[in-house]
PDB file of C-alpha atoms in Angstrom:
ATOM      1  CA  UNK A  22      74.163-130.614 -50.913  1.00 62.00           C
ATOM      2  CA  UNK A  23      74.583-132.005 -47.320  1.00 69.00           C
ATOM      3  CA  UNK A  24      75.320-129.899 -44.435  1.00 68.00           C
ATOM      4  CA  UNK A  25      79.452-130.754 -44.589  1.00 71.00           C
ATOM      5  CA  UNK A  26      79.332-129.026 -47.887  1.00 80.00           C
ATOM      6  CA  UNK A  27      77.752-126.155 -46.097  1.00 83.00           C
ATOM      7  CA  UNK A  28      80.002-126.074 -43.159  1.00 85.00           C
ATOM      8  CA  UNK A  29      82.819-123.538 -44.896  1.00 86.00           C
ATOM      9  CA  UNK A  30      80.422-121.408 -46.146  1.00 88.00           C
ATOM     10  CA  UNK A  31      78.466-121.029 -42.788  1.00 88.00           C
ATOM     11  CA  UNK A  32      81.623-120.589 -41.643  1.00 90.00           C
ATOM     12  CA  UNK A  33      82.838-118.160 -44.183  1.00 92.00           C
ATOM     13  CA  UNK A  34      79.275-116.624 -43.277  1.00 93.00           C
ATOM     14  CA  UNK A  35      80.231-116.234 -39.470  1.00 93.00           C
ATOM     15  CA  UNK A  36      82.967-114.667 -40.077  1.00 95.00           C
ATOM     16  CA  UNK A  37      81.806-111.955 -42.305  1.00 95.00           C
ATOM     17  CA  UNK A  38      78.639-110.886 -40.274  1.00 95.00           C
ATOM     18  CA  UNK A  39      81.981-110.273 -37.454  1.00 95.00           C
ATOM     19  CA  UNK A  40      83.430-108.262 -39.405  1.00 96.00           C
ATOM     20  CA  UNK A  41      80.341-105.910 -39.941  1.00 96.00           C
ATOM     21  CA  UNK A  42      79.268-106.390 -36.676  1.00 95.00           C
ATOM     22  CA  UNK A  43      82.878-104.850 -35.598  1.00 96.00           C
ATOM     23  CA  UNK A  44      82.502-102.393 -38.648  1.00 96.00           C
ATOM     24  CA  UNK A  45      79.238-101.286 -37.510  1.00 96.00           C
ATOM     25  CA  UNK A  46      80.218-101.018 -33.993  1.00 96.00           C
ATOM     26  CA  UNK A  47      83.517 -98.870 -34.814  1.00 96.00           C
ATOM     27  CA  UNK A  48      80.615 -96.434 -37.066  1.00 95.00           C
ATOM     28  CA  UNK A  49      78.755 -95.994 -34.127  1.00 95.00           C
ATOM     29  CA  UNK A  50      81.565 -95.239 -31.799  1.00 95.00           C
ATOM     30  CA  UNK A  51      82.779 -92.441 -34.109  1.00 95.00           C
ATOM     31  CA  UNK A  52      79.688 -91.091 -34.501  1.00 94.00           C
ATOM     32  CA  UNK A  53      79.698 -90.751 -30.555  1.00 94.00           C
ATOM     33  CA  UNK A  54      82.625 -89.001 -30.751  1.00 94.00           C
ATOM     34  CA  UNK A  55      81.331 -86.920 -33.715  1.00 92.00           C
ATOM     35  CA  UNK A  56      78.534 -86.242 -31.575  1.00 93.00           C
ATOM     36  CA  UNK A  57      80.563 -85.083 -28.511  1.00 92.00           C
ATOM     37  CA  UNK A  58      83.479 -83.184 -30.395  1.00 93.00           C
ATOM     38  CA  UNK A  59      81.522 -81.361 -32.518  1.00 94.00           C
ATOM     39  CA  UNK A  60      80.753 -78.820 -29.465  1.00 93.00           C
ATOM     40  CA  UNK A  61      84.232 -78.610 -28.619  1.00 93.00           C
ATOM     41  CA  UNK A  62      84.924 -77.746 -32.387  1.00 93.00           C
ATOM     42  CA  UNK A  63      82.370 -74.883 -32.766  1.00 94.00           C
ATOM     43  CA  UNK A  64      83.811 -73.604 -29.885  1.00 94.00           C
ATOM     44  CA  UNK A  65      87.229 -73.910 -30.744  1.00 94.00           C
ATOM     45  CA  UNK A  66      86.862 -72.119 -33.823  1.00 95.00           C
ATOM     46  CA  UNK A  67      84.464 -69.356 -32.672  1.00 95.00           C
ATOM     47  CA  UNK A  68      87.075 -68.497 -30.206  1.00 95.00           C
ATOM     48  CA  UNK A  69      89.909 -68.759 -33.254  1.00 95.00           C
ATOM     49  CA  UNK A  70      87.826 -66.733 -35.585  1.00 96.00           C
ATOM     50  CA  UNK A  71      87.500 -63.836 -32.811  1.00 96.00           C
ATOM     51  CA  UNK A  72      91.362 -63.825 -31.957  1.00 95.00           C
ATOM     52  CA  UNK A  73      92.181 -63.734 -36.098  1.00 94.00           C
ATOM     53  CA  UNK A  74      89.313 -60.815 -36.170  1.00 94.00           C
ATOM     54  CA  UNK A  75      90.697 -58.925 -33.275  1.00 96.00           C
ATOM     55  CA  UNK A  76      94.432 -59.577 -34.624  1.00 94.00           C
ATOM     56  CA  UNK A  77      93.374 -58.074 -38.308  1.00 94.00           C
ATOM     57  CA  UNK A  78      91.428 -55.122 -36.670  1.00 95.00           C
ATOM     58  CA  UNK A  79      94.707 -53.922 -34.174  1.00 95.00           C
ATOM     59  CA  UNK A  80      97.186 -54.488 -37.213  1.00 94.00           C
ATOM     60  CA  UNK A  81      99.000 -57.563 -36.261  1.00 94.00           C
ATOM     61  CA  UNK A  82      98.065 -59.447 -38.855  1.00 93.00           C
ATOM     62  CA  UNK A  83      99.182 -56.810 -41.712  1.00 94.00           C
ATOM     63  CA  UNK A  84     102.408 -56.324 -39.070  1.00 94.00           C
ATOM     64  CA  UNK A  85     103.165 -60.253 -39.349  1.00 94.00           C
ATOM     65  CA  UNK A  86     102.413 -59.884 -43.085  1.00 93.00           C
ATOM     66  CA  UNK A  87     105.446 -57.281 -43.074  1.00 94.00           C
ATOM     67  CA  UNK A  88     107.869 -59.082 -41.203  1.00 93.00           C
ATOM     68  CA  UNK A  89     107.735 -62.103 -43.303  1.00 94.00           C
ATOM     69  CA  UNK A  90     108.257 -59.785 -46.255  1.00 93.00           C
ATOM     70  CA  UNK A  91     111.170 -58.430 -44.341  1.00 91.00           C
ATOM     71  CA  UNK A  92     112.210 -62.042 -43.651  1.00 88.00           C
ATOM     72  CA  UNK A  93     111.931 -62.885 -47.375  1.00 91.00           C
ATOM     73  CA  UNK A  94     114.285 -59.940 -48.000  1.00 90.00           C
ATOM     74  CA  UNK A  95     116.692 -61.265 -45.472  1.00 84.00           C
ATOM     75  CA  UNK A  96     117.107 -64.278 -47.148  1.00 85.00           C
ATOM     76  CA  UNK A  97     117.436 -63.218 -50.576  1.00 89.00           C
ATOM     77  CA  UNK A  98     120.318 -60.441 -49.227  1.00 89.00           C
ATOM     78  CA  UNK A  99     122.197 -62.290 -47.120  1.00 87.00           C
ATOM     79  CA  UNK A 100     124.239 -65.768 -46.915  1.00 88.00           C
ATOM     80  CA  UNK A 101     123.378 -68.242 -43.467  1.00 87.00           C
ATOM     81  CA  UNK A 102     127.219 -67.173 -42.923  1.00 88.00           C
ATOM     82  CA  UNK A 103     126.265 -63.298 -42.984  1.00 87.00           C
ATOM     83  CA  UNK A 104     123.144 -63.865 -40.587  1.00 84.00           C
ATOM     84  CA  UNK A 105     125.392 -66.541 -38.466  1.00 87.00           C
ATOM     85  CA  UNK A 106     127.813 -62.717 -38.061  1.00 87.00           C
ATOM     86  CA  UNK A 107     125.171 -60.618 -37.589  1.00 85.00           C
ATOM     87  CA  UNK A 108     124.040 -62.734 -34.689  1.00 86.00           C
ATOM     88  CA  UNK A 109     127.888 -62.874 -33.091  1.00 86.00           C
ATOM     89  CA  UNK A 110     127.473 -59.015 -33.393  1.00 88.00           C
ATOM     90  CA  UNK A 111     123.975 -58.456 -31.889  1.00 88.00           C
ATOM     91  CA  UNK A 112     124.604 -57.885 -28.338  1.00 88.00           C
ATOM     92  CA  UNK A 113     127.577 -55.203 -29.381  1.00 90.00           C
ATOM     93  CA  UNK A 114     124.836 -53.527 -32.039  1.00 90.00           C
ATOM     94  CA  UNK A 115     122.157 -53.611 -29.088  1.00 91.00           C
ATOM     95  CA  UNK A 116     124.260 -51.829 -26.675  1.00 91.00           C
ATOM     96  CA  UNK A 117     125.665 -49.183 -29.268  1.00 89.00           C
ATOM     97  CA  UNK A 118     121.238 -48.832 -30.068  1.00 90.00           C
ATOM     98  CA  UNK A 119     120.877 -48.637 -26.153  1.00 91.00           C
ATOM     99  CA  UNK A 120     123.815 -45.580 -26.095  1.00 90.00           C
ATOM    100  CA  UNK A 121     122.141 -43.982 -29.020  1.00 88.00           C
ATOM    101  CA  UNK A 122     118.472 -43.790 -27.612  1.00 91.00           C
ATOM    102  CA  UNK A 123     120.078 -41.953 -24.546  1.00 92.00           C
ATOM    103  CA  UNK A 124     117.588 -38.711 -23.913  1.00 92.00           C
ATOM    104  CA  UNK A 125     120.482 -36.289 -23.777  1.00 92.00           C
ATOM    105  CA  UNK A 126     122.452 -38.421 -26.289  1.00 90.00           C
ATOM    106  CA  UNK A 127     118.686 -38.016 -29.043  1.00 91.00           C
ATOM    107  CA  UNK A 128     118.532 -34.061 -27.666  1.00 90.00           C
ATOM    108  CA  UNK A 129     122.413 -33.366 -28.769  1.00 88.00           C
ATOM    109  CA  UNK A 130     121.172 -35.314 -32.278  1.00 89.00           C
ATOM    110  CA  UNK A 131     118.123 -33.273 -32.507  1.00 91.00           C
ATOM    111  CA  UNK A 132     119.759 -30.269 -32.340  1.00 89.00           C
ATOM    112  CA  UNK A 133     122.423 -31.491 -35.053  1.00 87.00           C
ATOM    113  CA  UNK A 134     119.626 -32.265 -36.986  1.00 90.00           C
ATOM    114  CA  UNK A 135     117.502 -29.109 -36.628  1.00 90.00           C
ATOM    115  CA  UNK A 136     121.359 -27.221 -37.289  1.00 87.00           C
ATOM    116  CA  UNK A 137     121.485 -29.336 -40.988  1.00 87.00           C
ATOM    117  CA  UNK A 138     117.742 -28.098 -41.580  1.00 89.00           C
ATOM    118  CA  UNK A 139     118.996 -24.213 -41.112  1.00 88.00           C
ATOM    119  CA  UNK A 140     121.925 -24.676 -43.119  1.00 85.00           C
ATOM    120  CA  UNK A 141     120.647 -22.882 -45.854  1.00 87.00           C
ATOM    121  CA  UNK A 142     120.284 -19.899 -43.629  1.00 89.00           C
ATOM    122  CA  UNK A 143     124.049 -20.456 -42.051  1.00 86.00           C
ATOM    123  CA  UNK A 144     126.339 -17.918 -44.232  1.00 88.00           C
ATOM    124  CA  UNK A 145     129.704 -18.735 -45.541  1.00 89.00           C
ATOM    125  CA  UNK A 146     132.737 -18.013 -43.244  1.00 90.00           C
ATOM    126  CA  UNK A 147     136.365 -18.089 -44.009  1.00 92.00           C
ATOM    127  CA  UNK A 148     139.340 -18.890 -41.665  1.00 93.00           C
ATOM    128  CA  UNK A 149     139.539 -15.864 -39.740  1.00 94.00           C
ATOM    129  CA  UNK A 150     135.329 -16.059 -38.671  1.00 92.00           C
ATOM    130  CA  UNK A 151     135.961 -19.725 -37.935  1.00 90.00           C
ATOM    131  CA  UNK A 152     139.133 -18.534 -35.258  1.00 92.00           C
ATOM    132  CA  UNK A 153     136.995 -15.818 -33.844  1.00 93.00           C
ATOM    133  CA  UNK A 154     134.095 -18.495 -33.706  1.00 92.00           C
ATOM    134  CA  UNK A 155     136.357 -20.677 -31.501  1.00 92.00           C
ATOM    135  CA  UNK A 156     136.157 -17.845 -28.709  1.00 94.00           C
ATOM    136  CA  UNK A 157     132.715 -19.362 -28.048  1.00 95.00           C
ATOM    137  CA  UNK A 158     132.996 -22.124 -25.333  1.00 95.00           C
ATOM    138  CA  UNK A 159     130.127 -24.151 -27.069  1.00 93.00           C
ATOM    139  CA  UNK A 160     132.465 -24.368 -30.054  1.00 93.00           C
ATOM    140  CA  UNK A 161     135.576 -24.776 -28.392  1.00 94.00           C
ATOM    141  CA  UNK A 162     133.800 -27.805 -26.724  1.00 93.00           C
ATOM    142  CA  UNK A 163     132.190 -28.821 -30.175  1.00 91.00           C
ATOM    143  CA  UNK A 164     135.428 -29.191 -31.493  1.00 93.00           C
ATOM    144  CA  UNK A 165     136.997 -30.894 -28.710  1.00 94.00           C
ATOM    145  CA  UNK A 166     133.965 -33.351 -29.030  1.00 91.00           C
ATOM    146  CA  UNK A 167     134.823 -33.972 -32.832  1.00 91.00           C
ATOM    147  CA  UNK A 168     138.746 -34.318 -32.375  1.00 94.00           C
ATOM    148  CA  UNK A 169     137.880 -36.911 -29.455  1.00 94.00           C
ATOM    149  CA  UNK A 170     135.532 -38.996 -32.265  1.00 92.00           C
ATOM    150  CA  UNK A 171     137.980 -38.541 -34.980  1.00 92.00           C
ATOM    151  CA  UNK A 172     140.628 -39.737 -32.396  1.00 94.00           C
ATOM    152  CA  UNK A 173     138.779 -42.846 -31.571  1.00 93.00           C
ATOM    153  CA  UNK A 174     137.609 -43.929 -35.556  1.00 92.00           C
ATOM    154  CA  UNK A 175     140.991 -43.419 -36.097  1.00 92.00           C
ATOM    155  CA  UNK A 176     142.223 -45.929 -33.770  1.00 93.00           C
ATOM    156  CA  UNK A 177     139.262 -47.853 -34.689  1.00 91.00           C
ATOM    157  CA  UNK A 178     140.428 -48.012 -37.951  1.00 92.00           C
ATOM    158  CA  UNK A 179     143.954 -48.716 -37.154  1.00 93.00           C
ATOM    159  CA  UNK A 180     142.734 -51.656 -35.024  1.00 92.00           C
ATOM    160  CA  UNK A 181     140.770 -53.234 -37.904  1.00 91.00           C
ATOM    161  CA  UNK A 182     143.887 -52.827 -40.723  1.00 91.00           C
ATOM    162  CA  UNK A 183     145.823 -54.668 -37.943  1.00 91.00           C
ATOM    163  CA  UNK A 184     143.601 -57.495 -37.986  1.00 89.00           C
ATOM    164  CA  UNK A 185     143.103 -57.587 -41.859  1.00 90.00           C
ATOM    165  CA  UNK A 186     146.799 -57.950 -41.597  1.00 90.00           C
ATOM    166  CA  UNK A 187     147.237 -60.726 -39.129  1.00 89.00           C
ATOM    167  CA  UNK A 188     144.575 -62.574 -41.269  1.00 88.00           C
ATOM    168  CA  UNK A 189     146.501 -61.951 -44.574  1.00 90.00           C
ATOM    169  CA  UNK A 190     149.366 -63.186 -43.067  1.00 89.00           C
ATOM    170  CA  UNK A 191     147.958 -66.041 -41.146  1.00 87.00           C
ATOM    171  CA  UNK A 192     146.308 -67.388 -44.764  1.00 87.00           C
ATOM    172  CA  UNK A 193     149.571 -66.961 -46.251  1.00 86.00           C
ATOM    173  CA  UNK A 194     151.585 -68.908 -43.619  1.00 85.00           C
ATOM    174  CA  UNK A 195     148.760 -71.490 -43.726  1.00 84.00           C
ATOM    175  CA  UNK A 196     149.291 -71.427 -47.844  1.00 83.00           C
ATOM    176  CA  UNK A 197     153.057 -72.203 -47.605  1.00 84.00           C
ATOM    177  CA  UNK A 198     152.408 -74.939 -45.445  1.00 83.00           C
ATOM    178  CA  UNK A 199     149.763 -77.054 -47.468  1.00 83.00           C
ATOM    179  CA  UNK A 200     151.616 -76.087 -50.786  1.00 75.00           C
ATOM    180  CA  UNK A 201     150.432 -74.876 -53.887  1.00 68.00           C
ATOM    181  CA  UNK A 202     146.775 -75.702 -54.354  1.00 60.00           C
ATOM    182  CA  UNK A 203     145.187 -77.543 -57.133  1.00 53.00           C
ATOM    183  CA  UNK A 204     144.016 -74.661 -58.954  1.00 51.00           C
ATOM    184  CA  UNK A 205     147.697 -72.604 -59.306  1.00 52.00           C
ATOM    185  CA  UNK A 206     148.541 -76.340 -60.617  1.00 50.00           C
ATOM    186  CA  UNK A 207     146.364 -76.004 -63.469  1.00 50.00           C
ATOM    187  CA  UNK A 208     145.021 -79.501 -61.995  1.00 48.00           C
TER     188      UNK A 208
END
């Protein structure tokens, strides 16, 4: 063999102790940084396994635990459509929360309540004992109170079976206009 048949494979040679040279270089650089993160790590994750261990101990781990549960629930009750409502409604359900946890508005519910626990104790009267009852000014207000609430479901309600109406009628104007759909077609 002469030294121009020898010339590729020196070559060839050349190129491959580059390419470990580069290899070996690239291993020693991520050792380095091996070397240097591992630090950072152990700290990292000391710090990670305290917050988890303090989270577990106070409960907010079996609280998050809950919620998704909750959130599970959610999803299997209710459409994207029913949760898309729910959050149109939120602000109106917030405020009507915000009236309810009133302290005078909770005491006036309290004492409802504690009334319904006694009501085993509260003996029958018939229309004459309810009239005299009315002499009291805490009933006569009591009932002015519940007239004033039936007053304004009532209107409530009124309200509502106007809309339902408007609706019905808007979908049936809207139906005469496109025609008879495919389905009362038999298509």
């Amino acid at each position: 063999m002469t030294t121009t048949d020898l010339t590729p494979i020196l070559q060839r040679l050349d190129t491959i102790a580059a390419q470990v040279a580069y290899v070996a270089e690239r291993q020693r650089k991520q050792e380095e940084l091996f070397e240097e993160m591992m630090p950072i790590a152990r700290e990292a994750m000391a710090a990670a396994i305290a917050r988890l261990d303090q989270l577990d101990k106070d409960g907010t781990l079996a609280f998050a635990g809950e919620l998704v549960d909750v959130g599970k629930k959610i999803v299997e009750a209710f459409s994207p459509d029913d949760v898309r409502q729910l959050g149109d409604a939120v602000v109106g359900i917030l405020d009507t929360v915000r009236s309810l946890t009133q302290p005078e508005v909770l005491h006036v519910a309290a004492d409802a309540a504690a009334a319904m626990q006694d009501a085993d104790d509260v003996k029958p009267m018939g229309i004459f004992g309810m009239v005299r009852a009315t002499r009291n000014d805490d009933v006569q207000k009591g009932m002015a109170l519940m007239v004033e609430m039936l007053r304004r479901v009532g209107h409530g309600v009124s309200e509502l079976a106007a809309r339902r109406d408007r609706s019905e009628r808007n979908k049936d104007k809207l139906a005469a206009m496109l025609g008879p759909s495919k389905r009362r077609r038999g298509v």
